[in-house]
Tab-separated table of C-alpha atoms in Angstrom:
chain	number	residue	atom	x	y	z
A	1	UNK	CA	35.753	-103.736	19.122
A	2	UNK	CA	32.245	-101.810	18.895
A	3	UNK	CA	31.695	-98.343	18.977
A	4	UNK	CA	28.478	-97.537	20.573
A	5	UNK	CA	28.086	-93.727	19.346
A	6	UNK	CA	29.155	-94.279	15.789
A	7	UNK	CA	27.779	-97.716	15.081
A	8	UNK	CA	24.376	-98.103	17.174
A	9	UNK	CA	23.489	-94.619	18.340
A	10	UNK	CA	24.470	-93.066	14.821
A	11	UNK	CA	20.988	-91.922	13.467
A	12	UNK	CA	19.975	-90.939	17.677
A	13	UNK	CA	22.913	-88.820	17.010
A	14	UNK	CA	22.354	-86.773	14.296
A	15	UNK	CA	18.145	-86.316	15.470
A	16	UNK	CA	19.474	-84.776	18.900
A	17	UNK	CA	21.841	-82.623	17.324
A	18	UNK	CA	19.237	-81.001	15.167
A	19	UNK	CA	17.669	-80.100	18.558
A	20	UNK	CA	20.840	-79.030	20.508
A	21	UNK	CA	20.255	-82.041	22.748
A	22	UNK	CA	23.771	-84.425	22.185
A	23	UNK	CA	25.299	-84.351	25.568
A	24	UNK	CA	28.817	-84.682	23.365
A	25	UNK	CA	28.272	-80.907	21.930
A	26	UNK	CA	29.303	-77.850	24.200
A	27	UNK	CA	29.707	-75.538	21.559
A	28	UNK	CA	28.176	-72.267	21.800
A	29	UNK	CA	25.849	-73.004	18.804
A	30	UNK	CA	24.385	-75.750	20.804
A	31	UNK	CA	23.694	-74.215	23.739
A	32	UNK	CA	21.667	-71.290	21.510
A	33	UNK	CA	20.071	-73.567	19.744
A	34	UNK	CA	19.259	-75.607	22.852
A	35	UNK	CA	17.667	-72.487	24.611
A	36	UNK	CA	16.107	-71.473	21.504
A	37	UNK	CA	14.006	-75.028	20.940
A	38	UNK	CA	13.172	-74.667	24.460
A	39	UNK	CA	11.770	-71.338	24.639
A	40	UNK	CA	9.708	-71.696	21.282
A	41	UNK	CA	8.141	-75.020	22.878
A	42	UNK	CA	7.803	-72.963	26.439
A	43	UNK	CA	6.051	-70.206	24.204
A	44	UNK	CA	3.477	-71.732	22.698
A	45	UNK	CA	2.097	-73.165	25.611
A	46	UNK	CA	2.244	-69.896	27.181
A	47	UNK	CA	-0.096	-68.744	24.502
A	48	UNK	CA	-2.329	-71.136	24.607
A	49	UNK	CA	-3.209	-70.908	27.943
A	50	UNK	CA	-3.745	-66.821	27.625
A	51	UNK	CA	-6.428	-67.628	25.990
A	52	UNK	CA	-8.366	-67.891	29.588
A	53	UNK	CA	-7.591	-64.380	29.950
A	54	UNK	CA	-8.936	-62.838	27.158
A	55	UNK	CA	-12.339	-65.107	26.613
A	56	UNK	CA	-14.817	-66.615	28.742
A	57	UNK	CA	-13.827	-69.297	30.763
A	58	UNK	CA	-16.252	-72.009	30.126
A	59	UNK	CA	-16.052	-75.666	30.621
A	60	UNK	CA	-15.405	-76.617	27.248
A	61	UNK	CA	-12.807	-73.812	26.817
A	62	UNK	CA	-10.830	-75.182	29.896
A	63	UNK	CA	-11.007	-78.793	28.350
A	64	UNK	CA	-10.496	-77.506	25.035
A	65	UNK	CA	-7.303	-75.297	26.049
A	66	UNK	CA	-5.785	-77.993	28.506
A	67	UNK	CA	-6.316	-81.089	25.987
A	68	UNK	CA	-4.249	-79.509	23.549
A	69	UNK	CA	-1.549	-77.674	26.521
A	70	UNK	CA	-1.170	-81.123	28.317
A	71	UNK	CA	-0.112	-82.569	24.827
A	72	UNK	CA	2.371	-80.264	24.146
A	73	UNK	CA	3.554	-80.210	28.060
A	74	UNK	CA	4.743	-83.352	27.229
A	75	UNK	CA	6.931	-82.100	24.497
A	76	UNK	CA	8.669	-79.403	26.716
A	77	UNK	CA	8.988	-82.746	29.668
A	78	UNK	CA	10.706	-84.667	27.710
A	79	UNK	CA	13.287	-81.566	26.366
A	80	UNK	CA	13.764	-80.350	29.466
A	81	UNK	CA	13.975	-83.966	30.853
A	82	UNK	CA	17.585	-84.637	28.306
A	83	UNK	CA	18.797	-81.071	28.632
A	84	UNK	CA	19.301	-81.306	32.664
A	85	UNK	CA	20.114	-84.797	32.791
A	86	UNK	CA	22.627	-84.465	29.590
A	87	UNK	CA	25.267	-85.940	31.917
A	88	UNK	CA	23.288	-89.201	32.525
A	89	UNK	CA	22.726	-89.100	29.000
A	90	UNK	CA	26.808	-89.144	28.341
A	91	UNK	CA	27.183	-91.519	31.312
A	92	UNK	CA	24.741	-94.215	29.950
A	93	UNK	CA	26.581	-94.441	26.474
A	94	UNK	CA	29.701	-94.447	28.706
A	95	UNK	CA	29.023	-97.333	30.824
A	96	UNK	CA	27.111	-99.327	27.846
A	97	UNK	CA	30.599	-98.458	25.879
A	98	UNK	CA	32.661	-99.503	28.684
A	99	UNK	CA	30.824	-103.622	29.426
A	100	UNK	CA	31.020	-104.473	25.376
A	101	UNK	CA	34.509	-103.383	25.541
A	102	UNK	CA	34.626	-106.090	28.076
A	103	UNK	CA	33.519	-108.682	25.693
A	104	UNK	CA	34.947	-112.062	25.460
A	105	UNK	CA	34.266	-113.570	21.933
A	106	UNK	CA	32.608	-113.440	18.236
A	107	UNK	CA	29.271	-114.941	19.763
A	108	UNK	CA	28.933	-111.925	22.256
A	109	UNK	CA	29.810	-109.479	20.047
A	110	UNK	CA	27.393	-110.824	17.227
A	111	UNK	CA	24.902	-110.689	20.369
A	112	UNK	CA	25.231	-107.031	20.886
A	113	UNK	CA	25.655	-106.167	17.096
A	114	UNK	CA	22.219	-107.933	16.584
A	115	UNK	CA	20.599	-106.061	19.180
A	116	UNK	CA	22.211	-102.808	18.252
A	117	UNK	CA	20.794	-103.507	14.557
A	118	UNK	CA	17.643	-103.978	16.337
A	119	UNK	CA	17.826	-100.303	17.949
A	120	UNK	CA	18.811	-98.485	14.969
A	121	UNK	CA	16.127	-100.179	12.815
A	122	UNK	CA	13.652	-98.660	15.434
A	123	UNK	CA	15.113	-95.319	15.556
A	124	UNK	CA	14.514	-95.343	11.342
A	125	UNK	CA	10.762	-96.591	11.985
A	126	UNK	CA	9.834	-94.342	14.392
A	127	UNK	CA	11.983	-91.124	12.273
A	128	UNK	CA	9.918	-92.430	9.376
A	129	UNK	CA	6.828	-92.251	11.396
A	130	UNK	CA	7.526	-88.664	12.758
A	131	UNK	CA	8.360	-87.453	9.137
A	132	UNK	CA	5.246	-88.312	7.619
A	133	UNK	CA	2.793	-87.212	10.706
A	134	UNK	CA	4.323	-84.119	10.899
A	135	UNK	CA	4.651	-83.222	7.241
A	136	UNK	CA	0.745	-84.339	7.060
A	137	UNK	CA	-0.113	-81.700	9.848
A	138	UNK	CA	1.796	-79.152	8.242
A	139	UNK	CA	0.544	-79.230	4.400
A	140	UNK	CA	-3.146	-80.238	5.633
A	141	UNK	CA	-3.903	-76.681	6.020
A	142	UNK	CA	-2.050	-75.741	2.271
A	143	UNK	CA	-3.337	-78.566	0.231
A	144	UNK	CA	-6.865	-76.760	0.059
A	145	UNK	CA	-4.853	-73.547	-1.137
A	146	UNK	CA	-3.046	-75.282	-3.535
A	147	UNK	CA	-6.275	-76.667	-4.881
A	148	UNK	CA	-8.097	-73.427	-4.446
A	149	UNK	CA	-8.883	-73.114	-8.565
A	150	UNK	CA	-10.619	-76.844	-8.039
A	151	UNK	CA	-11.971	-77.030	-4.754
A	152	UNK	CA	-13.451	-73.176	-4.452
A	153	UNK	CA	-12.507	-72.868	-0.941
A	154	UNK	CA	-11.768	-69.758	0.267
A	155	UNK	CA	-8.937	-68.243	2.694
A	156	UNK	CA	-11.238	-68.066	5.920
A	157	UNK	CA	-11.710	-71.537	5.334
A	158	UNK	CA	-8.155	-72.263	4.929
A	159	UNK	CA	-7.493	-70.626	8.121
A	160	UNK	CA	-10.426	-72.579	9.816
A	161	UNK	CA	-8.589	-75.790	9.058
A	162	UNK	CA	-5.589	-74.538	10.205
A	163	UNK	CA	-6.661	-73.106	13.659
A	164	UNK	CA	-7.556	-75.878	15.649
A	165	UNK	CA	-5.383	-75.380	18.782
A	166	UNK	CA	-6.835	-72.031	21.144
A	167	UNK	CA	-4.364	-69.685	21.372
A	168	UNK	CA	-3.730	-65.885	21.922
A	169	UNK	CA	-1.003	-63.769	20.902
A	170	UNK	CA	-2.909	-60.226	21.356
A	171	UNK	CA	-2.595	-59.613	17.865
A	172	UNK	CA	-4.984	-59.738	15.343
A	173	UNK	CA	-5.073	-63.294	14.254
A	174	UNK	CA	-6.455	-62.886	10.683
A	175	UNK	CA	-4.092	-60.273	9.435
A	176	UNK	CA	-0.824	-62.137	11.206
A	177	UNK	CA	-2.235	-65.690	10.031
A	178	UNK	CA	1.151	-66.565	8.036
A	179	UNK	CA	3.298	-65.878	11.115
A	180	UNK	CA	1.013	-67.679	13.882
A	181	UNK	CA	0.858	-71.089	11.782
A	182	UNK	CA	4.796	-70.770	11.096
A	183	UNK	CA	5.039	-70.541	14.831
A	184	UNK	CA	2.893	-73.660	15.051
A	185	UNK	CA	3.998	-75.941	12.134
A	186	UNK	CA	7.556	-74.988	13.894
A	187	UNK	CA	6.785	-76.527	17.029
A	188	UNK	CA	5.153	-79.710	15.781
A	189	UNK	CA	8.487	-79.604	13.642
A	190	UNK	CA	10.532	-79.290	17.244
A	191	UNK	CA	8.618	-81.325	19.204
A	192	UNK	CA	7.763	-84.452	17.159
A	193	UNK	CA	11.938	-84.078	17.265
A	194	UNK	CA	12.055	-84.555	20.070
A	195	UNK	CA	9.797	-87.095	21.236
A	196	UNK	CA	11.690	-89.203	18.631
A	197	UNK	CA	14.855	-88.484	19.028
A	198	UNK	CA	15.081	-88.653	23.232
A	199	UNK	CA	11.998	-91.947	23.018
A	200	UNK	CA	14.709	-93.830	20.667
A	201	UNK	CA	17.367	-92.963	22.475
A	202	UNK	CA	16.108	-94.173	25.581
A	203	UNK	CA	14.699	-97.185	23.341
A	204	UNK	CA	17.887	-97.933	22.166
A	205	UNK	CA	19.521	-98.226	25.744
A	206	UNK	CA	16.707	-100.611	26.727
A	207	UNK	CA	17.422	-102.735	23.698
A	208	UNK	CA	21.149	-102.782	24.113
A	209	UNK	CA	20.247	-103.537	28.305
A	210	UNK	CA	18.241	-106.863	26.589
A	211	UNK	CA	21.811	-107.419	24.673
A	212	UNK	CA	23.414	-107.263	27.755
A	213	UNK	CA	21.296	-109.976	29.696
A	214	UNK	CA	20.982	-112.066	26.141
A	215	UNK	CA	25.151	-112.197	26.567
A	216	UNK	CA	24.636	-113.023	30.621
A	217	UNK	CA	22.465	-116.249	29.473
A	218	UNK	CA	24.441	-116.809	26.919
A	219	UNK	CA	27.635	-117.205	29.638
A	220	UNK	CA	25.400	-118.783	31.710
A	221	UNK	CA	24.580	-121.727	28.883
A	222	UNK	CA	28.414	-122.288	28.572
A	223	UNK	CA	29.349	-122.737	32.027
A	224	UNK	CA	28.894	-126.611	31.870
A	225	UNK	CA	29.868	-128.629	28.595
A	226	UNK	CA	30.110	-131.910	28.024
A	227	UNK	CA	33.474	-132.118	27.900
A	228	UNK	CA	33.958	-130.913	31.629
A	229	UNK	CA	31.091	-133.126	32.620
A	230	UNK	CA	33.583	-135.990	31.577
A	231	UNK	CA	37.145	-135.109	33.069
A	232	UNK	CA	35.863	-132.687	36.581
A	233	UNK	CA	40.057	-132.680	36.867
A	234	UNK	CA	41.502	-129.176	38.611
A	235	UNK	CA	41.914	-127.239	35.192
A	236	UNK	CA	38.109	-127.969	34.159
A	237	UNK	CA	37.185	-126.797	37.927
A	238	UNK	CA	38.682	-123.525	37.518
A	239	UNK	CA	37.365	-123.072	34.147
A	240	UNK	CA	34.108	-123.800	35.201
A	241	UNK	CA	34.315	-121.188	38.032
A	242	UNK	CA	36.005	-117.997	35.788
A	243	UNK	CA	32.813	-118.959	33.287
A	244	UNK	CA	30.125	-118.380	36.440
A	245	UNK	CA	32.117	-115.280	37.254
A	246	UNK	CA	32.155	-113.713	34.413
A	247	UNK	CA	28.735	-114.661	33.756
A	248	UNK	CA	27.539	-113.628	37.153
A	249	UNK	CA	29.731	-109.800	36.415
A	250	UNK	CA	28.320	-109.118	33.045
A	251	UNK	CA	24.922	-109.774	34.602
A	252	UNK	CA	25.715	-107.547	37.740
A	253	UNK	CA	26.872	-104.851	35.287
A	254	UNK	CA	23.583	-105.308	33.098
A	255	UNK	CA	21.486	-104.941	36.223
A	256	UNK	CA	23.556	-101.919	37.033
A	257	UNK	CA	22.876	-100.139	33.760
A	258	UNK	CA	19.070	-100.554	33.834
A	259	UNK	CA	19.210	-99.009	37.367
A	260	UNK	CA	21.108	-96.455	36.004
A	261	UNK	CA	18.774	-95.731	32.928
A	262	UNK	CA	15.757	-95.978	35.386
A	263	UNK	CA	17.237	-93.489	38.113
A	264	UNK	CA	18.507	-90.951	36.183
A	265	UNK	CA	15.584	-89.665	34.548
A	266	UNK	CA	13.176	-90.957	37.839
A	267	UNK	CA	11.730	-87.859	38.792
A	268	UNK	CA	10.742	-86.903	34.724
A	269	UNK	CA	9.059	-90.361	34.253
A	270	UNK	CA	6.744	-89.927	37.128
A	271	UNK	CA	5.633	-86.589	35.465
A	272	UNK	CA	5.422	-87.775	32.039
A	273	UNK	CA	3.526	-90.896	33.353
A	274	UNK	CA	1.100	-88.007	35.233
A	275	UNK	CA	1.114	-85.721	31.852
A	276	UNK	CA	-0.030	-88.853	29.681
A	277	UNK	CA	-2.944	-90.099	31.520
A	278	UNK	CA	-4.136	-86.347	32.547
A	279	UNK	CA	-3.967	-85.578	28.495
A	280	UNK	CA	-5.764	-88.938	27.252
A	281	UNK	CA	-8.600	-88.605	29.685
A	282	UNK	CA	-8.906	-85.014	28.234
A	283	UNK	CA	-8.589	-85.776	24.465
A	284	UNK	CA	-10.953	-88.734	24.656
A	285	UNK	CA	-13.434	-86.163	26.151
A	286	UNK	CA	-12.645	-83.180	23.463
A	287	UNK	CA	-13.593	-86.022	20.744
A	288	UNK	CA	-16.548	-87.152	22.694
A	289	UNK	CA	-17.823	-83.624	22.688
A	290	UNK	CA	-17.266	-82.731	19.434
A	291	UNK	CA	-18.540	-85.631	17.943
A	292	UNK	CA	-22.000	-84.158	19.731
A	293	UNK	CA	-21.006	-80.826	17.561
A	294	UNK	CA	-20.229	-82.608	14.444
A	295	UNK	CA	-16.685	-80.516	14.723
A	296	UNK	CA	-14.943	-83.274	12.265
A	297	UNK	CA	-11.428	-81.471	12.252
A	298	UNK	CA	-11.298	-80.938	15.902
A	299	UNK	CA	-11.962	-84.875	16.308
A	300	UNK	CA	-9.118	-86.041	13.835
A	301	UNK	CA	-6.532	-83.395	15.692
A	302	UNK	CA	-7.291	-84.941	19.141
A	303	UNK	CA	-7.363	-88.205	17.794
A	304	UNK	CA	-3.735	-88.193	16.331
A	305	UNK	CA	-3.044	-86.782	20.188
A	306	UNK	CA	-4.678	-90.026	21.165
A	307	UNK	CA	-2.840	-92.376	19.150
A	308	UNK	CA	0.479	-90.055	19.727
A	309	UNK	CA	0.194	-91.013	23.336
A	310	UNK	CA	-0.979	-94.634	23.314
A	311	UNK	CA	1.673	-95.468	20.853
A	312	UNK	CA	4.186	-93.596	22.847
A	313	UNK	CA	3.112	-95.239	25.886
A	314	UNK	CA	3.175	-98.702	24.970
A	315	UNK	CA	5.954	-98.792	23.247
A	316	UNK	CA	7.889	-97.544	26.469
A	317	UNK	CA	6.101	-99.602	28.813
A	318	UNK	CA	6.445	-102.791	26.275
A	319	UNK	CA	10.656	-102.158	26.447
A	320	UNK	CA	10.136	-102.462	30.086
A	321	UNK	CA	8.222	-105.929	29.862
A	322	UNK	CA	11.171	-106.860	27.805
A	323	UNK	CA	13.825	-106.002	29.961
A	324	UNK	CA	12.039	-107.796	32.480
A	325	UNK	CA	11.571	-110.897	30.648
A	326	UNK	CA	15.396	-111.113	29.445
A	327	UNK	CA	16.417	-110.653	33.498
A	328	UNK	CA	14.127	-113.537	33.944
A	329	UNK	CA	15.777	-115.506	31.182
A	330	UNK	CA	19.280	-115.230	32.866
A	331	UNK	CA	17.610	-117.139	35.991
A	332	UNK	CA	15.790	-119.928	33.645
A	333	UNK	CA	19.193	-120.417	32.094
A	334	UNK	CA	21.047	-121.329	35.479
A	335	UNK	CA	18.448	-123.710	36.364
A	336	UNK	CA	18.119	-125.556	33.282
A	337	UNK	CA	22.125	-126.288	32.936
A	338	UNK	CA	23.470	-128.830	34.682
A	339	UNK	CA	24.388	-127.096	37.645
A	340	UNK	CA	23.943	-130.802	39.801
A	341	UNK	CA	26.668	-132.361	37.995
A	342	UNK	CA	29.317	-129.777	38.584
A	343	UNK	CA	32.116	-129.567	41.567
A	344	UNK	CA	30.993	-128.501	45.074
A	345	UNK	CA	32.088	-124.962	45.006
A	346	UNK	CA	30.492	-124.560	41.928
A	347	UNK	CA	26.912	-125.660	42.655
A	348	UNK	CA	27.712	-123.210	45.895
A	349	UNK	CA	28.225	-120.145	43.266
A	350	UNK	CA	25.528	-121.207	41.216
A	351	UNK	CA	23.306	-121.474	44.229
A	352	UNK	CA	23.572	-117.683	45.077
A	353	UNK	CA	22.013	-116.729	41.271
A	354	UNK	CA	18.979	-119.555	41.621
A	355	UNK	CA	18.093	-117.457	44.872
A	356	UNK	CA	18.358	-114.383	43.261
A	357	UNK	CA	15.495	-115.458	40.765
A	358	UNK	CA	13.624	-116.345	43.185
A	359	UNK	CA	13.047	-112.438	43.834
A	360	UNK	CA	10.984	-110.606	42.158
A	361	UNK	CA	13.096	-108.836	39.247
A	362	UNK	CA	11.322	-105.823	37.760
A	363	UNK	CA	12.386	-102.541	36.725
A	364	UNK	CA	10.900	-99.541	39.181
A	365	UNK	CA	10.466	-96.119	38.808
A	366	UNK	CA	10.156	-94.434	42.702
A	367	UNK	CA	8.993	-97.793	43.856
A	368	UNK	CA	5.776	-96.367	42.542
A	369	UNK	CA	5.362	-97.148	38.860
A	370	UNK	CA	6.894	-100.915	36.970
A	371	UNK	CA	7.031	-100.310	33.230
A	372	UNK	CA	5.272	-103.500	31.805
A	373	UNK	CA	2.242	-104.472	29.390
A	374	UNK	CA	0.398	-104.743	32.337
A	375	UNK	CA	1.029	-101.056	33.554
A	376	UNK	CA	0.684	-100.283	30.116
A	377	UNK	CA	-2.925	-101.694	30.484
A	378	UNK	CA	-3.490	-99.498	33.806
A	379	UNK	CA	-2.738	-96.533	32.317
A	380	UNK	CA	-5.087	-96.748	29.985
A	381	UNK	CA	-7.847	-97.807	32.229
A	382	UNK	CA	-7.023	-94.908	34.526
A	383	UNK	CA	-7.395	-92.876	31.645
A	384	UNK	CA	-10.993	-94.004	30.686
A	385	UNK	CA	-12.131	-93.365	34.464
A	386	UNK	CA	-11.124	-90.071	34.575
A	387	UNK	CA	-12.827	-89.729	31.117
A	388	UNK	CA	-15.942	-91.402	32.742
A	389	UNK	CA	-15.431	-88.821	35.507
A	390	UNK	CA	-15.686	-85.609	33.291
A	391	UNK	CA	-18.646	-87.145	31.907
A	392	UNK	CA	-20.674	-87.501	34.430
A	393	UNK	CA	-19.793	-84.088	35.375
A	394	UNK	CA	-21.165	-82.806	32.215
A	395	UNK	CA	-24.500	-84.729	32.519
């Protein structure tokens, strides 16, 4: 027997519970702490965008502002996108929990433990990855304070290096400096959170949907041995139809969680997909612009917001492809068996899963958007143009 939650989803677990985001905890600590995460995220975009109020709106200021806004828009999407949906959330671990307890032998569940070794190891990458990025971001602007007796750098400088991102809290900045970079370094702290924790978490389920088909081929590769092929006698017949069936449910049910995972969260994915391309095509111009300036700390932010969404977005789109490709697999596996040689009825059943791979099987997000390396490659392209676009508008 596998337990999902404690054996696969175990380090997923403990990053969305430092966030209030576990759909398991309905304490009243979690929901404060939930509202509290969200309103410090909601905040400092809030700030940063009354800045346009208080200085001159230029061009640059309105690119400047919304490259930085857009970025963390996307942090408050994908919070908001797990605390409303925290029942799909509890229904996907459900249902994934529910088909492995369905499964038949030691093969299978070595399938789905490999797999679910696979997820975890991901989740620790990418935690490792967050970790480091965002304890670099937050002592960047103290390492020349620490080294203040070497380095002769003063504190307006150390507060130059800090403030990178526009924002205004009506207060003077200078003399509450301490208390506006806690406020920052504590939502890069939040939100790199929680891009990891809900990403892997929705990583993980994609993985574990790959299990899923990997066990459907697997069922599909046993159907006809050699040993039936020899004595087709009534026993081996109905053998040979319980293996399609249960090879054509756990595929059914496989197909049915990827729906799931796609629907639930439709409407969010669609927005973050808008979000992402919106805030490249800005960032790439902020660097292009202050390369002109020779504004070297303002290019390395926006280029970490660069890679941050690239990464981010293949990696996403790339777990689509493979979902794809291990539906696809289930199909290649029925035709290369030796479907021809089995009884009538058999070939009949079979027949029904050769025509449906004959369709095109892809996941799809409002009929509008197919997660693949392909999109992944769109995207980016789409991104450029609109970079090309604010360009030209400059020139």
């Amino acid at each position: 027997m596998i337990s999902i939650e404690t054996q696969h989803f175990n380090f997923n677990r403990t990053l969305l519970l430092a966030i209030g985001l576990w759909p398991h905890q309905k304490s009243k600590f979690g929901r404060l702490q939930t509202t509290l995460c969200f309103g410090i995220l909601t905040s400092y975009v809030i700030f940063q965008f009354t800045a346009l109020i208080t200085r001159k709106c230029t061009a640059d200021l309105i690119i400047k502002i919304f490259s930085s806004a857009t970025f963390f828009c996307f942090y408050i999407i994908k919070y908001n996108m797990f605390w409303i949906n925290t029942h799909h959330v509890r229904n996907l671990l459900e249902q994934l929990q529910f088909i492995c307890n369905e499964l038949k032998d030691k093969n299978e569940f070595a399938i789905i433990k490999k797999y679910g070794n696979n997820a975890k190891l991901c989740t620790a990458i990418s935690s490792l990855f967050a970790i480091c990025s965002t304890f670099s971001l937050i002592l960047l602007p103290i390492w020349p304070q620490i080294f203040s007796t070497v380095l002769h750098i003063n504190e307006s400088r150390i507060q130059s290096q800090a403030i990178q991102i526009t924002t205004e809290y009506f207060v003077d900045q200078e003399k509450y400096f301490y208390l506006i970079l806690l406020h920052t370094n504590t939502v890069i702290c939040i939100g790199a959170t929680t891009l990891t924790a809900t990403g892997t978490m929705l990583l993980g389920c994609a993985i574990h949907a790959c299990g899923l088909f990997r066990v459907a081929s697997y069922r599909m590769e046993q159907i006809m041995t050699i040993k039936m092929l020899q004595n087709t006698n009534l026993k081996n017949r109905i053998m040979i139809c319980n293996k399609i069936f249960y090879a054509v449910k756990i595929h059914r049910k496989a197909l049915k969680f990827t729906d799931i995972l796609i629907s639930s969260f439709e409407g969010s994915f669609l927005l973050l997909i808008t979000v992402s391309v919106i805030c490249l095509s800005l960032n790439i111009y902020a660097v292009y612009r202050n390369a002109l300036l020779g504004n070297e700390e303002a290019i390395l932010l926006h280029f970490i917001v660069i890679s941050v969404m690239l990464l981010y977005s293949f990696i996403a789109n790339y777990a689509g492809q493979e979902i794809t490709n291990h539906n696809n697999h289930v199909y290649f596996t029925a035709y290369n068996i030796q479907w021809y040689m089995a009884p009538l009825h058999a070939q009949k059943m079979i027949l029904f899963i050769l025509r449906r791979g004959n369709q095109a099987s892809n996941l799809n997000v409002a009929g509008l958007f197919v997660p693949s390396l392909e999109s992944f490659a769109m995207l980016t392209k789409a991104s450029m143009s609109y970079f090309t676009v604010l360009y030209s508008m400059q020139q």
